[in-house]
Amino acid sequence: MPISRRHAAQGLALGAAGLALAGCTSPLATPTPARAPTAEPSLDALARAKGLRFGSTLGSLGRSSRFHDLPYRELTARECGVLVAENETKWQALRPNPGKAYDFAAADEMFSWARARGMALRGHTLLWLEPKWLPAWVNALNFGATDGETARRVLAEHVSTTCRHFGDSIESWDVVNEAIAPETGELRRNVFSAPLGGVEQIDLCFRLARAHAPQAQLVYNDYMSWGGGNNARHRTGVLKLLTELKRLGTPVQALGIQGHIVARPQASAADATEWRRWLDEIQALDLDLLITEFDVNDKGLPADFAQRDAGVAAVARDWLDVTLAAPRLRRLLCWGLVDQHSWLHGFDPRDDQLPQRPLPYDDQRQPKLLRTAIADALRATPARSA
Ligand code: XIL
């Protein structure tokens, strides 16, 4: 049975799945306006009232030049207490060419802007394990299976240089990103797998991060979510990895749940129960939780804006209610705030070629029902003790 939904109470007469979507006739109709944010506390203020913080991402490189959209970044400053760089602290961005020095300029500019506005900073990410996301020159290194020493040196140089550059300005680092392949639940392989090992390269990165960013929370970050199929295998693999890291004494302190959720297929009540149980197992390993990259992929929803926005908000509220209820969860970050700036336009376009509407604000920076859903989920979540 699908999880209930509450938008009937908002006059939308919809269940999250119930997007047989009565009542919405005109294609691309203007959605029911969400509550005006200016009359409301910010999402970070709502989060703080419960012992959490709310945040988002900004980017300044290439296509993702969100930081130079001034009204957008002011919206980010108004809503957020935490900032993470969308691409600017990744290895590829910091050192695309081993013959040149590290380039921290883009990240530094954003971070000094954020700090001046009182935002805390998250670092993302020291090792994105999949070869696709490593610098090409790293993938091309030919260590051989036995040259662990050189492999260790390459990782150590990267982690130590990056952590030392940012010093104690970063409160939380995604040390390792996406190590588990959802198709198998097994560790992905990269250029470090043969000389160092799968779990061993992860353990090494955490130990290096502990040594060079002693004050930061050290996080393993991945995109497993609720539901069956790949998500179930992904959860099993991540739990197994974290259990092994704990057994080894690896200084991992938290799991980052990316939270790139999909509006369809819709989760069932059994999916939610299983997700809750899995979150309990993670916390039982003495790990904290964060939602690090929340957005809602609306590919499975109809074109009509009102129907889509209602569907997105309903699914978000269901997922956030369950996930935010985890007692050790203290951070909720969106992967952007305004639809126009979502990474999903490039990564997973809709079949009908219409732009996705995955974020809490529309392109005119008007709040959508998703903002209301996030605000209501924060209001509803239990307070954490200090
Ligand atoms: C994405 C960025 O948003 C894109 O601009 C970039 O091209 C690819 O990476 N999981 C992560 C993030 O951990 O780093 C990804 O960010 C989105 C998925």
Short mmCIF file of C-alpha atoms and ligand atoms in Angstrom, two decimals:
data_model
loop_
_atom_site.label_atom_id
_atom_site.label_comp_id
_atom_site.label_asym_id
_atom_site.label_seq_id
_atom_site.Cartn_x
_atom_site.Cartn_y
_atom_site.Cartn_z
CA MET A 1 0.00 0.00 0.00
CA PRO A 2 1.38 3.43 -0.83
CA ILE A 3 2.09 5.77 2.03
CA SER A 4 -0.71 8.15 2.81
CA ARG A 5 -0.67 11.74 1.75
CA ARG A 6 -1.76 14.85 3.24
CA HIS A 7 -2.24 17.23 0.37
CA ALA A 8 -5.94 16.59 0.46
CA ALA A 9 -5.77 18.81 3.52
CA GLN A 10 -4.22 21.54 1.39
CA GLY A 11 -7.06 21.39 -1.05
CA LEU A 12 -5.09 19.47 -3.62
CA ALA A 13 -7.04 16.27 -3.29
CA LEU A 14 -3.97 14.20 -4.02
CA GLY A 15 -2.20 11.28 -2.51
CA ALA A 16 1.49 11.07 -3.24
CA ALA A 17 0.92 8.24 -5.55
CA GLY A 18 -2.60 9.21 -6.11
CA LEU A 19 -1.42 11.22 -9.01
CA ALA A 20 -4.19 10.01 -11.09
CA LEU A 21 -4.31 13.64 -10.33
CA ALA A 22 -7.81 14.80 -10.17
CA GLY A 23 -8.65 18.34 -10.86
CA CYS A 24 -5.51 19.54 -12.64
CA THR A 25 -6.46 20.11 -16.21
CA SER A 26 -4.40 22.75 -17.94
CA PRO A 27 -0.94 21.64 -18.93
CA LEU A 28 1.77 23.61 -17.21
CA ALA A 29 -0.77 25.48 -15.12
CA THR A 30 0.60 27.78 -12.42
CA PRO A 31 0.87 25.73 -9.27
CA THR A 32 -0.98 26.56 -6.10
CA PRO A 33 1.26 29.18 -4.48
CA ALA A 34 3.24 27.98 -1.51
CA ARG A 35 3.47 30.14 1.57
CA ALA A 36 5.60 33.27 1.09
CA PRO A 37 9.02 32.72 2.63
CA THR A 38 9.51 36.31 3.69
CA ALA A 39 6.65 36.08 6.16
CA GLU A 40 8.17 32.92 7.53
CA PRO A 41 11.22 31.83 9.43
CA SER A 42 14.00 30.53 7.23
CA LEU A 43 14.41 26.80 6.77
CA ASP A 44 17.57 27.05 8.86
CA ALA A 45 15.66 28.78 11.66
CA LEU A 46 13.07 26.00 11.61
CA ALA A 47 15.86 23.42 11.65
CA ARG A 48 17.68 25.14 14.50
CA ALA A 49 14.56 25.14 16.61
CA LYS A 50 14.85 21.34 16.54
CA GLY A 51 18.62 21.10 17.06
CA LEU A 52 19.31 20.64 13.32
CA ARG A 53 20.75 22.88 10.60
CA PHE A 54 19.50 23.40 7.06
CA GLY A 55 21.78 24.09 4.11
CA SER A 56 22.35 23.87 0.39
CA THR A 57 24.99 23.87 -2.32
CA LEU A 58 26.41 26.56 -4.59
CA GLY A 59 28.82 26.20 -7.47
CA SER A 60 30.91 28.66 -9.39
CA LEU A 61 32.65 26.56 -12.02
CA GLY A 62 31.73 26.15 -15.67
CA ARG A 63 28.10 25.42 -16.33
CA SER A 64 27.32 25.50 -12.66
CA SER A 65 27.96 29.18 -12.13
CA ARG A 66 25.23 29.52 -9.52
CA PHE A 67 27.40 31.55 -7.19
CA HIS A 68 27.43 34.45 -9.64
CA ASP A 69 23.64 34.56 -9.81
CA LEU A 70 23.43 37.21 -7.10
CA PRO A 71 19.71 36.99 -6.18
CA TYR A 72 20.11 33.22 -6.03
CA ARG A 73 23.02 33.34 -3.68
CA GLU A 74 21.21 35.84 -1.47
CA LEU A 75 18.29 33.40 -1.31
CA THR A 76 20.80 30.76 -0.27
CA ALA A 77 22.15 33.03 2.46
CA ARG A 78 18.59 33.77 3.66
CA GLU A 79 17.51 30.13 3.92
CA CYS A 80 20.71 28.33 4.89
CA GLY A 81 23.01 27.81 7.84
CA VAL A 82 25.34 25.40 6.02
CA LEU A 83 27.00 25.59 2.60
CA VAL A 84 28.65 22.86 0.55
CA ALA A 85 30.45 23.40 -2.77
CA GLU A 86 28.76 21.62 -5.66
CA ASN A 87 32.02 20.75 -7.48
CA GLU A 88 34.74 23.14 -6.31
CA THR A 89 36.28 20.96 -3.59
CA LYS A 90 36.36 17.77 -5.65
CA TRP A 91 39.76 16.37 -6.67
CA GLN A 92 39.04 16.97 -10.38
CA ALA A 93 38.38 20.65 -9.71
CA LEU A 94 41.24 21.26 -7.31
CA ARG A 95 43.92 19.51 -9.33
CA PRO A 96 42.98 18.62 -12.89
CA ASN A 97 46.65 18.57 -13.87
CA PRO A 98 49.35 17.04 -11.65
CA GLY A 99 51.94 19.30 -13.23
CA LYS A 100 50.24 22.36 -11.77
CA ALA A 101 49.64 23.50 -8.23
CA TYR A 102 46.32 22.97 -6.50
CA ASP A 103 43.77 25.66 -7.35
CA PHE A 104 41.61 26.54 -4.37
CA ALA A 105 40.46 29.94 -5.67
CA ALA A 106 36.87 29.02 -6.61
CA ALA A 107 36.19 27.24 -3.34
CA ASP A 108 37.89 29.95 -1.29
CA GLU A 109 35.78 32.68 -2.85
CA MET A 110 32.52 30.90 -2.08
CA PHE A 111 33.56 29.84 1.37
CA SER A 112 34.70 33.27 2.46
CA TRP A 113 31.37 34.68 1.23
CA ALA A 114 29.50 31.98 3.19
CA ARG A 115 31.50 32.43 6.36
CA ALA A 116 30.89 36.17 6.29
CA ARG A 117 27.19 35.30 6.38
CA GLY A 118 27.57 32.99 9.34
CA MET A 119 27.26 29.74 7.44
CA ALA A 120 29.02 26.56 8.48
CA LEU A 121 30.88 24.69 5.72
CA ARG A 122 30.81 21.10 4.51
CA GLY A 123 33.62 19.67 2.39
CA HIS A 124 32.70 17.41 -0.54
CA THR A 125 34.55 15.12 -1.26
CA LEU A 126 38.13 13.89 -0.69
CA LEU A 127 37.80 10.62 -2.61
CA TRP A 128 34.94 10.06 -5.06
CA LEU A 129 35.81 6.46 -5.60
CA GLU A 130 34.30 5.78 -9.01
CA PRO A 131 36.87 6.24 -11.83
CA LYS A 132 34.45 8.45 -13.77
CA TRP A 133 34.75 11.09 -11.08
CA LEU A 134 38.48 10.87 -10.43
CA PRO A 135 40.87 13.16 -12.34
CA ALA A 136 41.94 11.56 -15.63
CA TRP A 137 45.60 11.70 -14.58
CA VAL A 138 44.81 9.67 -11.45
CA ASN A 139 43.02 7.00 -13.48
CA ALA A 140 46.03 6.88 -15.79
CA LEU A 141 48.49 6.12 -12.98
CA ASN A 142 49.93 2.71 -13.45
CA PHE A 143 50.76 1.51 -9.96
CA GLY A 144 50.73 -2.19 -10.66
CA ALA A 145 49.29 -4.49 -8.07
CA THR A 146 52.28 -4.29 -5.79
CA ASP A 147 53.11 -0.61 -5.70
CA GLY A 148 51.10 0.24 -2.61
CA GLU A 149 53.69 2.77 -1.51
CA THR A 150 53.20 5.08 -4.51
CA ALA A 151 49.41 4.68 -4.40
CA ARG A 152 49.42 5.57 -0.72
CA ARG A 153 51.57 8.61 -1.44
CA VAL A 154 49.16 9.92 -4.12
CA LEU A 155 46.18 9.63 -1.78
CA ALA A 156 48.09 11.08 1.14
CA GLU A 157 49.23 14.09 -0.85
CA HIS A 158 45.69 14.84 -1.97
CA VAL A 159 43.96 14.39 1.37
CA SER A 160 46.61 16.19 3.39
CA THR A 161 46.97 19.15 0.98
CA THR A 162 43.21 19.65 0.76
CA CYS A 163 42.45 19.25 4.45
CA ARG A 164 45.33 21.47 5.49
CA HIS A 165 44.30 24.19 3.05
CA PHE A 166 40.81 24.50 4.51
CA GLY A 167 41.96 23.96 8.09
CA ASP A 168 39.28 24.11 10.71
CA SER A 169 36.88 26.12 8.53
CA ILE A 170 35.19 22.88 7.40
CA GLU A 171 32.97 21.39 10.09
CA SER A 172 32.23 18.16 8.19
CA TRP A 173 34.00 16.34 5.35
CA ASP A 174 32.56 13.78 2.96
CA VAL A 175 35.78 11.81 3.09
CA VAL A 176 34.67 9.09 0.69
CA ASN A 177 31.79 9.30 -1.78
CA GLU A 178 29.82 6.48 -3.43
CA ALA A 179 32.04 3.45 -2.83
CA ILE A 180 29.28 0.86 -3.29
CA ALA A 181 27.84 -0.18 -6.68
CA PRO A 182 24.04 -0.39 -6.30
CA GLU A 183 23.78 -3.09 -8.96
CA THR A 184 25.79 -5.54 -6.86
CA GLY A 185 26.09 -4.08 -3.37
CA GLU A 186 29.85 -4.63 -3.72
CA LEU A 187 32.71 -2.13 -3.58
CA ARG A 188 33.45 -0.29 -6.79
CA ARG A 189 36.95 -0.68 -8.20
CA ASN A 190 39.37 2.06 -9.16
CA VAL A 191 43.08 2.58 -9.76
CA PHE A 192 43.77 2.19 -6.01
CA SER A 193 41.94 -1.16 -5.68
CA ALA A 194 44.76 -3.42 -6.83
CA PRO A 195 47.68 -1.82 -4.99
CA LEU A 196 45.80 -0.89 -1.79
CA GLY A 197 42.53 -2.84 -1.66
CA GLY A 198 38.91 -1.67 -1.59
CA VAL A 199 38.17 -1.22 2.10
CA GLU A 200 41.83 -0.39 2.73
CA GLN A 201 41.85 2.70 0.48
CA ILE A 202 38.73 3.95 2.26
CA ASP A 203 40.22 3.28 5.69
CA LEU A 204 43.39 5.10 4.63
CA CYS A 205 41.48 8.19 3.50
CA PHE A 206 39.62 8.41 6.79
CA ARG A 207 42.84 8.05 8.77
CA LEU A 208 44.52 10.73 6.67
CA ALA A 209 41.52 13.03 7.08
CA ARG A 210 41.57 12.48 10.85
CA ALA A 211 45.24 13.43 10.93
CA HIS A 212 44.90 16.54 8.75
CA ALA A 213 41.40 17.78 9.68
CA PRO A 214 41.33 16.79 13.34
CA GLN A 215 38.31 18.95 14.18
CA ALA A 216 36.03 17.89 11.29
CA GLN A 217 33.22 15.37 11.37
CA LEU A 218 34.27 12.56 9.00
CA VAL A 219 31.48 11.25 6.78
CA TYR A 220 30.95 8.39 4.34
CA ASN A 221 28.46 9.71 1.71
CA ASP A 222 26.27 7.65 -0.66
CA TYR A 223 22.90 7.63 -2.43
CA MET A 224 21.12 4.52 -1.16
CA SER A 225 17.51 5.22 -0.28
CA TRP A 226 14.32 3.38 0.50
CA GLY A 227 12.71 0.86 -1.86
CA GLY A 228 13.65 -2.51 -3.31
CA GLY A 229 15.94 -3.62 -6.15
CA ASN A 230 19.15 -1.65 -6.43
CA ASN A 231 18.31 0.40 -3.37
CA ALA A 232 18.01 -2.73 -1.23
CA ARG A 233 21.34 -4.06 -2.53
CA HIS A 234 22.89 -0.64 -2.06
CA ARG A 235 21.72 -0.44 1.58
CA THR A 236 23.09 -3.92 2.29
CA GLY A 237 26.45 -3.01 0.76
CA VAL A 238 26.73 0.30 2.64
CA LEU A 239 25.81 -1.31 5.97
CA LYS A 240 28.40 -4.04 5.36
CA LEU A 241 31.09 -1.47 4.50
CA LEU A 242 30.37 0.69 7.55
CA THR A 243 30.32 -2.38 9.81
CA GLU A 244 33.71 -3.40 8.46
CA LEU A 245 35.14 0.11 8.86
CA LYS A 246 33.98 0.18 12.47
CA ARG A 247 35.57 -3.23 13.05
CA LEU A 248 38.86 -1.88 11.69
CA GLY A 249 38.70 1.17 13.94
CA THR A 250 38.43 3.55 10.95
CA PRO A 251 37.60 7.06 12.21
CA VAL A 252 34.29 7.32 10.31
CA GLN A 253 31.75 9.29 12.33
CA ALA A 254 28.65 9.63 10.17
CA LEU A 255 26.77 8.46 7.11
CA GLY A 256 25.75 11.10 4.60
CA ILE A 257 22.49 10.11 2.94
CA GLN A 258 22.48 12.02 -0.32
CA GLY A 259 18.70 12.00 -0.60
CA HIS A 260 18.34 12.21 -4.37
CA ILE A 261 14.91 10.67 -4.12
CA VAL A 262 12.55 9.81 -6.96
CA ALA A 263 8.87 10.66 -7.10
CA ARG A 264 8.10 7.42 -8.92
CA PRO A 265 8.06 4.51 -8.32
CA GLN A 266 6.41 5.39 -5.08
CA ALA A 267 7.53 3.83 -1.83
CA SER A 268 5.18 1.57 0.11
CA ALA A 269 4.56 1.51 3.85
CA ALA A 270 6.74 -1.62 3.97
CA ASP A 271 9.55 0.32 2.23
CA ALA A 272 9.31 3.01 4.89
CA THR A 273 9.45 0.45 7.69
CA GLU A 274 12.49 -1.19 6.15
CA TRP A 275 14.21 2.20 5.71
CA ARG A 276 13.56 3.09 9.35
CA ARG A 277 14.99 -0.26 10.44
CA TRP A 278 18.08 0.28 8.29
CA LEU A 279 18.62 3.78 9.69
CA ASP A 280 18.42 2.24 13.17
CA GLU A 281 21.11 -0.28 12.23
CA ILE A 282 23.39 2.47 10.98
CA GLN A 283 22.92 4.48 14.17
CA ALA A 284 23.56 1.34 16.23
CA LEU A 285 27.08 1.36 14.74
CA ASP A 286 27.57 4.62 16.68
CA LEU A 287 27.27 6.74 13.54
CA ASP A 288 25.53 10.08 13.09
CA LEU A 289 23.40 10.79 10.03
CA LEU A 290 23.08 13.71 7.63
CA ILE A 291 20.96 14.34 4.56
CA THR A 292 23.54 15.87 2.28
CA GLU A 293 22.06 16.44 -1.21
CA PHE A 294 18.28 16.40 -1.09
CA ASP A 295 16.16 16.83 -4.24
CA VAL A 296 13.24 15.05 -5.88
CA ASN A 297 13.55 13.62 -9.40
CA ASP A 298 10.11 14.20 -10.96
CA LYS A 299 10.64 12.11 -14.10
CA GLY A 300 7.80 9.76 -13.27
CA LEU A 301 5.26 12.57 -12.79
CA PRO A 302 3.04 14.26 -15.38
CA ALA A 303 4.01 17.45 -17.21
CA ASP A 304 1.45 19.69 -15.53
CA PHE A 305 3.30 21.93 -13.05
CA ALA A 306 0.64 21.88 -10.37
CA GLN A 307 0.36 18.11 -10.42
CA ARG A 308 4.11 17.71 -10.48
CA ASP A 309 4.79 20.14 -7.67
CA ALA A 310 2.14 18.49 -5.52
CA GLY A 311 3.54 15.04 -6.25
CA VAL A 312 7.10 16.11 -5.51
CA ALA A 313 6.06 17.75 -2.24
CA ALA A 314 4.08 14.73 -1.10
CA VAL A 315 6.89 12.25 -1.75
CA ALA A 316 9.39 14.58 -0.09
CA ARG A 317 7.24 14.91 3.00
CA ASP A 318 6.87 11.16 3.32
CA TRP A 319 10.59 10.56 2.97
CA LEU A 320 11.62 13.46 5.20
CA ASP A 321 9.20 12.46 7.95
CA VAL A 322 10.78 9.02 8.21
CA THR A 323 14.38 10.09 7.67
CA LEU A 324 14.38 13.21 9.88
CA ALA A 325 12.92 11.13 12.70
CA ALA A 326 16.28 9.35 13.07
CA PRO A 327 17.53 10.70 16.41
CA ARG A 328 21.16 11.05 15.28
CA LEU A 329 20.31 13.09 12.19
CA ARG A 330 21.36 16.75 12.54
CA ARG A 331 21.73 18.18 9.05
CA LEU A 332 19.44 18.58 6.05
CA LEU A 333 21.05 20.00 2.91
CA CYS A 334 19.38 20.41 -0.46
CA TRP A 335 21.36 20.04 -3.71
CA GLY A 336 20.36 23.56 -4.75
CA LEU A 337 17.30 25.68 -4.02
CA VAL A 338 15.99 26.88 -7.39
CA ASP A 339 14.82 24.44 -10.10
CA GLN A 340 16.79 26.14 -12.82
CA HIS A 341 20.08 25.35 -11.10
CA SER A 342 19.49 21.64 -10.54
CA TRP A 343 22.09 19.16 -11.74
CA LEU A 344 19.22 16.87 -12.83
CA HIS A 345 18.63 18.84 -16.04
CA GLY A 346 21.88 17.44 -17.38
CA PHE A 347 22.06 14.18 -15.46
CA ASP A 348 18.56 12.79 -15.82
CA PRO A 349 16.33 14.83 -18.17
CA ARG A 350 12.62 14.08 -18.41
CA ASP A 351 11.40 12.08 -21.39
CA ASP A 352 9.05 14.93 -22.38
CA GLN A 353 12.04 17.35 -22.50
CA LEU A 354 10.39 19.66 -19.95
CA PRO A 355 12.71 20.86 -17.20
CA GLN A 356 12.63 18.92 -13.95
CA ARG A 357 11.15 20.72 -10.89
CA PRO A 358 13.15 19.04 -8.12
CA LEU A 359 13.93 21.93 -5.74
CA PRO A 360 11.99 24.12 -3.27
CA TYR A 361 11.89 27.29 -5.42
CA ASP A 362 10.83 27.87 -9.01
CA ASP A 363 12.87 29.79 -11.56
CA GLN A 364 11.32 33.08 -10.48
CA ARG A 365 12.57 32.24 -6.97
CA GLN A 366 9.03 31.77 -5.74
CA PRO A 367 8.60 29.10 -3.07
CA LYS A 368 6.92 25.90 -4.24
CA LEU A 369 4.98 23.28 -2.37
CA LEU A 370 8.28 21.49 -1.83
CA ARG A 371 9.44 24.34 0.38
CA THR A 372 6.25 24.05 2.38
CA ALA A 373 6.81 20.28 2.69
CA ILE A 374 10.38 20.76 3.93
CA ALA A 375 9.29 23.45 6.39
CA ASP A 376 6.42 21.30 7.67
CA ALA A 377 8.69 18.26 8.02
CA LEU A 378 11.12 20.35 10.08
CA ARG A 379 8.26 21.65 12.23
CA ALA A 380 7.03 18.09 12.76
CA THR A 381 10.33 16.42 13.56
CA PRO A 382 11.18 15.74 17.19
CA ALA A 383 13.67 18.13 18.82
CA ARG A 384 17.19 16.82 19.34
CA SER A 385 18.85 17.52 22.64
CA ALA A 386 21.84 19.84 22.51
C1 XIL B 1 27.11 16.60 -9.28
C2 XIL B 1 27.09 18.07 -9.64
O1 XIL B 1 25.87 18.62 -9.22
C3 XIL B 1 27.28 18.23 -11.14
O2 XIL B 1 27.43 19.62 -11.47
C4 XIL B 1 28.52 17.47 -11.60
O3 XIL B 1 28.61 17.51 -12.99
C5 XIL B 1 28.48 16.02 -11.15
O4 XIL B 1 28.29 15.98 -9.75
N1 XIL B 1 26.19 12.92 -5.93
C6 XIL B 1 27.24 13.68 -5.48
C7 XIL B 1 27.47 15.04 -6.04
O5 XIL B 1 27.92 13.27 -4.53
O6 XIL B 1 28.82 15.39 -6.03
C8 XIL B 1 26.92 15.14 -7.43
O7 XIL B 1 27.07 16.47 -7.88
C9 XIL B 1 25.48 14.70 -7.48
C10 XIL B 1 25.37 13.24 -7.06
#
